[in-house]
XYZ file of C-alpha atoms in Angstrom:
107
model
C 170.745 -114.804 -256.466
C 169.578 -112.951 -253.367
C 170.967 -112.206 -249.941
C 168.522 -113.515 -247.324
C 167.786 -113.552 -243.606
C 166.942 -116.527 -241.439
C 163.886 -116.261 -239.179
C 166.162 -115.824 -236.136
C 168.110 -112.986 -237.801
C 164.899 -111.261 -238.889
C 163.472 -111.450 -235.340
C 166.661 -109.952 -233.888
C 166.822 -107.159 -236.486
C 163.115 -106.331 -236.114
C 163.470 -106.131 -232.325
C 166.511 -103.860 -232.584
C 164.912 -101.577 -235.192
C 161.856 -101.188 -232.926
C 164.095 -100.303 -229.971
C 166.084 -97.913 -232.174
C 162.878 -96.245 -233.367
C 163.844 -96.041 -237.038
C 165.320 -97.987 -239.925
C 164.239 -99.968 -242.962
C 166.525 -102.980 -242.557
C 170.214 -103.781 -242.664
C 173.148 -102.919 -244.897
C 175.506 -105.817 -245.554
C 178.859 -105.502 -247.281
C 182.508 -106.500 -247.241
C 185.741 -104.646 -246.622
C 189.350 -105.563 -247.263
C 190.959 -106.474 -243.951
C 191.979 -109.338 -241.697
C 194.355 -112.228 -242.181
C 192.313 -113.866 -244.960
C 191.598 -110.732 -246.974
C 187.946 -109.727 -246.457
C 185.597 -109.144 -243.542
C 181.864 -108.561 -243.370
C 180.449 -105.211 -242.402
C 176.942 -104.969 -241.081
C 174.949 -101.930 -240.020
C 171.351 -100.889 -239.628
C 170.046 -98.920 -242.601
C 167.738 -95.924 -242.650
C 167.672 -95.598 -246.438
C 169.058 -97.135 -249.628
C 171.247 -95.322 -252.143
C 170.298 -95.305 -255.838
C 173.076 -97.772 -256.791
C 172.342 -100.233 -253.963
C 170.804 -103.650 -254.526
C 167.781 -104.102 -252.249
C 166.515 -107.572 -251.360
C 163.355 -108.328 -249.380
C 163.644 -111.156 -246.873
C 161.385 -112.062 -243.946
C 159.637 -108.680 -244.359
C 162.868 -106.672 -244.042
C 165.150 -104.973 -246.545
C 168.693 -106.263 -247.002
C 170.742 -103.563 -248.730
C 174.008 -104.439 -250.500
C 176.354 -102.092 -252.329
C 177.230 -103.210 -255.892
C 180.948 -103.738 -255.125
C 180.176 -106.163 -252.278
C 177.493 -108.174 -254.071
C 179.803 -110.571 -255.989
C 181.397 -111.633 -252.678
C 178.178 -112.178 -250.712
C 175.643 -113.178 -253.359
C 173.673 -116.169 -252.084
C 174.541 -115.501 -248.429
C 172.038 -116.182 -245.664
C 172.464 -114.061 -242.554
C 171.584 -116.023 -239.423
C 171.545 -115.131 -235.725
C 172.696 -117.769 -233.264
C 173.149 -118.192 -229.536
C 175.869 -120.582 -228.451
C 176.295 -120.751 -224.690
C 176.880 -117.222 -223.435
C 177.760 -115.940 -226.908
C 175.323 -114.650 -229.480
C 175.738 -112.959 -232.828
C 175.209 -112.959 -236.540
C 176.527 -115.839 -238.639
C 177.161 -115.519 -242.373
C 176.310 -118.635 -244.372
C 178.161 -117.640 -247.533
C 178.423 -120.275 -250.306
C 181.255 -118.315 -251.983
C 183.791 -118.622 -249.141
C 186.806 -120.786 -249.942
C 188.845 -120.178 -246.743
C 188.368 -118.476 -243.390
C 190.986 -117.366 -240.901
C 191.317 -119.292 -237.645
C 189.525 -116.639 -235.595
C 186.584 -116.519 -238.031
C 186.803 -112.747 -238.551
C 187.850 -112.769 -242.204
C 187.516 -114.874 -245.342
C 188.547 -115.125 -248.981
C 186.803 -116.132 -252.174
């Protein structure tokens, strides 16, 4: 199962990488934190490490470290604007519960 990008997320990432002037895609992972146990971490990537899983989606690379993959396998990263707010949304089929503020989750 892959980790994918929606068209909106790909447009946003492509625009930011162009403004930044470098990068091959994004690095997506999880860290232990928050009231539900895990939180997503997302950063722009300039290169992939040998042990990383690299997925191609919408013409961009989505890089995931092997420890994070079981928690986010099958996830689609989306980008949404809701009123004055905008940001990435994680459509993760593995999530069982999320905290009330939406910052963390558990599997």
